[in-house]
PDB file of C-alpha atoms in Angstrom:
ATOM      1  CA  UNK A   1      72.041 119.736 108.992  1.00  0.00           C
ATOM      2  CA  UNK A   2      75.382 121.504 108.039  1.00  0.00           C
ATOM      3  CA  UNK A   3      77.615 118.598 109.210  1.00  0.00           C
ATOM      4  CA  UNK A   4      75.488 116.393 107.035  1.00  0.00           C
ATOM      5  CA  UNK A   5      75.997 118.458 103.962  1.00  0.00           C
ATOM      6  CA  UNK A   6      79.819 118.624 104.488  1.00  0.00           C
ATOM      7  CA  UNK A   7      80.085 114.926 104.731  1.00  0.00           C
ATOM      8  CA  UNK A   8      77.798 114.327 101.494  1.00  0.00           C
ATOM      9  CA  UNK A   9      79.908 117.118  99.599  1.00  0.00           C
ATOM     10  CA  UNK A  10      83.180 117.927 101.118  1.00  0.00           C
ATOM     11  CA  UNK A  11      84.167 120.733  98.436  1.00  0.00           C
ATOM     12  CA  UNK A  12      81.519 122.899 100.111  1.00  0.00           C
ATOM     13  CA  UNK A  13      84.354 123.295 103.291  1.00  0.00           C
ATOM     14  CA  UNK A  14      86.490 124.577 100.499  1.00  0.00           C
ATOM     15  CA  UNK A  15      89.623 123.595 102.354  1.00  0.00           C
ATOM     16  CA  UNK A  16      92.266 120.720 101.460  1.00  0.00           C
ATOM     17  CA  UNK A  17      93.022 121.172 105.568  1.00  0.00           C
ATOM     18  CA  UNK A  18      89.744 120.052 106.712  1.00  0.00           C
ATOM     19  CA  UNK A  19      89.991 117.096 103.736  1.00  0.00           C
ATOM     20  CA  UNK A  20      93.481 116.166 104.903  1.00  0.00           C
ATOM     21  CA  UNK A  21      92.143 116.160 108.581  1.00  0.00           C
ATOM     22  CA  UNK A  22      89.512 114.012 108.245  1.00  0.00           C
ATOM     23  CA  UNK A  23      91.261 111.255 105.805  1.00  0.00           C
ATOM     24  CA  UNK A  24      94.525 111.271 107.802  1.00  0.00           C
ATOM     25  CA  UNK A  25      93.620 107.808 109.224  1.00  0.00           C
ATOM     26  CA  UNK A  26      93.551 105.881 105.926  1.00  0.00           C
ATOM     27  CA  UNK A  27      96.694 105.110 105.155  1.00  0.00           C
ATOM     28  CA  UNK A  28      98.011 104.770 101.181  1.00  0.00           C
ATOM     29  CA  UNK A  29      98.314 101.199 101.571  1.00  0.00           C
ATOM     30  CA  UNK A  30      94.478 100.997 102.255  1.00  0.00           C
ATOM     31  CA  UNK A  31      93.859 103.406  99.426  1.00  0.00           C
ATOM     32  CA  UNK A  32      95.625 101.628  96.824  1.00  0.00           C
ATOM     33  CA  UNK A  33      93.712  98.443  97.828  1.00  0.00           C
ATOM     34  CA  UNK A  34      90.368  99.909  97.706  1.00  0.00           C
ATOM     35  CA  UNK A  35      90.807 100.933  94.696  1.00  0.00           C
ATOM     36  CA  UNK A  36      91.883  97.690  92.708  1.00  0.00           C
ATOM     37  CA  UNK A  37      89.217  96.431  95.080  1.00  0.00           C
ATOM     38  CA  UNK A  38      87.095  98.579  93.468  1.00  0.00           C
ATOM     39  CA  UNK A  39      88.106  97.665  89.984  1.00  0.00           C
ATOM     40  CA  UNK A  40      87.862  94.005  90.534  1.00  0.00           C
ATOM     41  CA  UNK A  41      84.329  94.204  92.028  1.00  0.00           C
ATOM     42  CA  UNK A  42      83.451  96.293  88.968  1.00  0.00           C
ATOM     43  CA  UNK A  43      84.198  93.974  86.725  1.00  0.00           C
ATOM     44  CA  UNK A  44      82.779  91.216  88.355  1.00  0.00           C
ATOM     45  CA  UNK A  45      79.308  93.228  88.322  1.00  0.00           C
ATOM     46  CA  UNK A  46      79.560  93.772  84.459  1.00  0.00           C
ATOM     47  CA  UNK A  47      80.367  89.762  84.008  1.00  0.00           C
ATOM     48  CA  UNK A  48      76.985  89.480  85.919  1.00  0.00           C
ATOM     49  CA  UNK A  49      75.174  91.840  83.980  1.00  0.00           C
ATOM     50  CA  UNK A  50      74.881  94.589  86.027  1.00  0.00           C
ATOM     51  CA  UNK A  51      76.685  96.947  83.690  1.00  0.00           C
ATOM     52  CA  UNK A  52      75.664 100.448  85.049  1.00  0.00           C
ATOM     53  CA  UNK A  53      76.544  99.692  88.503  1.00  0.00           C
ATOM     54  CA  UNK A  54      79.440  97.627  87.502  1.00  0.00           C
ATOM     55  CA  UNK A  55      80.578 101.067  85.974  1.00  0.00           C
ATOM     56  CA  UNK A  56      79.898 103.222  88.865  1.00  0.00           C
ATOM     57  CA  UNK A  57      82.055 100.825  90.966  1.00  0.00           C
ATOM     58  CA  UNK A  58      84.925 100.894  88.921  1.00  0.00           C
ATOM     59  CA  UNK A  59      84.822 104.436  88.432  1.00  0.00           C
ATOM     60  CA  UNK A  60      85.643 104.966  92.039  1.00  0.00           C
ATOM     61  CA  UNK A  61      88.961 103.616  91.265  1.00  0.00           C
ATOM     62  CA  UNK A  62      90.442 106.716  89.785  1.00  0.00           C
ATOM     63  CA  UNK A  63      89.857 108.774  93.139  1.00  0.00           C
ATOM     64  CA  UNK A  64      91.010 106.218  95.218  1.00  0.00           C
ATOM     65  CA  UNK A  65      94.393 105.636  93.118  1.00  0.00           C
ATOM     66  CA  UNK A  66      94.834 109.230  92.849  1.00  0.00           C
ATOM     67  CA  UNK A  67      94.295 110.028  96.456  1.00  0.00           C
ATOM     68  CA  UNK A  68      97.273 106.978  97.525  1.00  0.00           C
ATOM     69  CA  UNK A  69      99.292 108.701  95.018  1.00  0.00           C
ATOM     70  CA  UNK A  70      99.114 112.469  96.730  1.00  0.00           C
ATOM     71  CA  UNK A  71      99.157 110.754 100.087  1.00  0.00           C
ATOM     72  CA  UNK A  72     102.249 109.128  99.464  1.00  0.00           C
ATOM     73  CA  UNK A  73     103.861 112.349  97.490  1.00  0.00           C
ATOM     74  CA  UNK A  74     102.699 114.516 100.767  1.00  0.00           C
ATOM     75  CA  UNK A  75     104.351 112.072 103.067  1.00  0.00           C
ATOM     76  CA  UNK A  76     107.853 111.789 100.969  1.00  0.00           C
ATOM     77  CA  UNK A  77     107.925 115.834 101.202  1.00  0.00           C
ATOM     78  CA  UNK A  78     107.381 115.984 104.590  1.00  0.00           C
ATOM     79  CA  UNK A  79     110.348 113.425 105.706  1.00  0.00           C
ATOM     80  CA  UNK A  80     112.763 115.452 103.499  1.00  0.00           C
ATOM     81  CA  UNK A  81     111.253 119.050 104.997  1.00  0.00           C
ATOM     82  CA  UNK A  82     114.229 119.503 107.027  1.00  0.00           C
ATOM     83  CA  UNK A  83     116.930 117.768 105.020  1.00  0.00           C
ATOM     84  CA  UNK A  84     119.122 119.364 102.492  1.00  0.00           C
ATOM     85  CA  UNK A  85     121.973 118.158 100.471  1.00  0.00           C
ATOM     86  CA  UNK A  86     125.492 119.541  99.819  1.00  0.00           C
ATOM     87  CA  UNK A  87     127.493 119.699  96.436  1.00  0.00           C
ATOM     88  CA  UNK A  88     127.766 116.139  96.246  1.00  0.00           C
ATOM     89  CA  UNK A  89     124.743 115.395  96.579  1.00  0.00           C
ATOM     90  CA  UNK A  90     124.505 114.099 100.324  1.00  0.00           C
ATOM     91  CA  UNK A  91     121.681 114.463 102.876  1.00  0.00           C
ATOM     92  CA  UNK A  92     122.447 116.092 106.249  1.00  0.00           C
ATOM     93  CA  UNK A  93     119.472 117.530 108.861  1.00  0.00           C
ATOM     94  CA  UNK A  94     119.381 121.055 109.837  1.00  0.00           C
TER      95      UNK A  94
END
């Protein structure tokens, strides 16, 4: 039952390493597409008269897009971990 509670509420685990390990298979591009898709589906639901459901689905866009930005920034930082610059700003590997 403990695994199910961690799946339902990942904040119970308390570590970002665990969350990153579980979401490492999802790319930033997929997260952006899911975020934009949730906005479109939410708008369509609102137009068809399902205002509460549409608001909920559209509300999922912000966490999805934020996760995509985080993954992109993290991958850029990992690329530049072993790189340094000289006085002129040129990169070189350690």
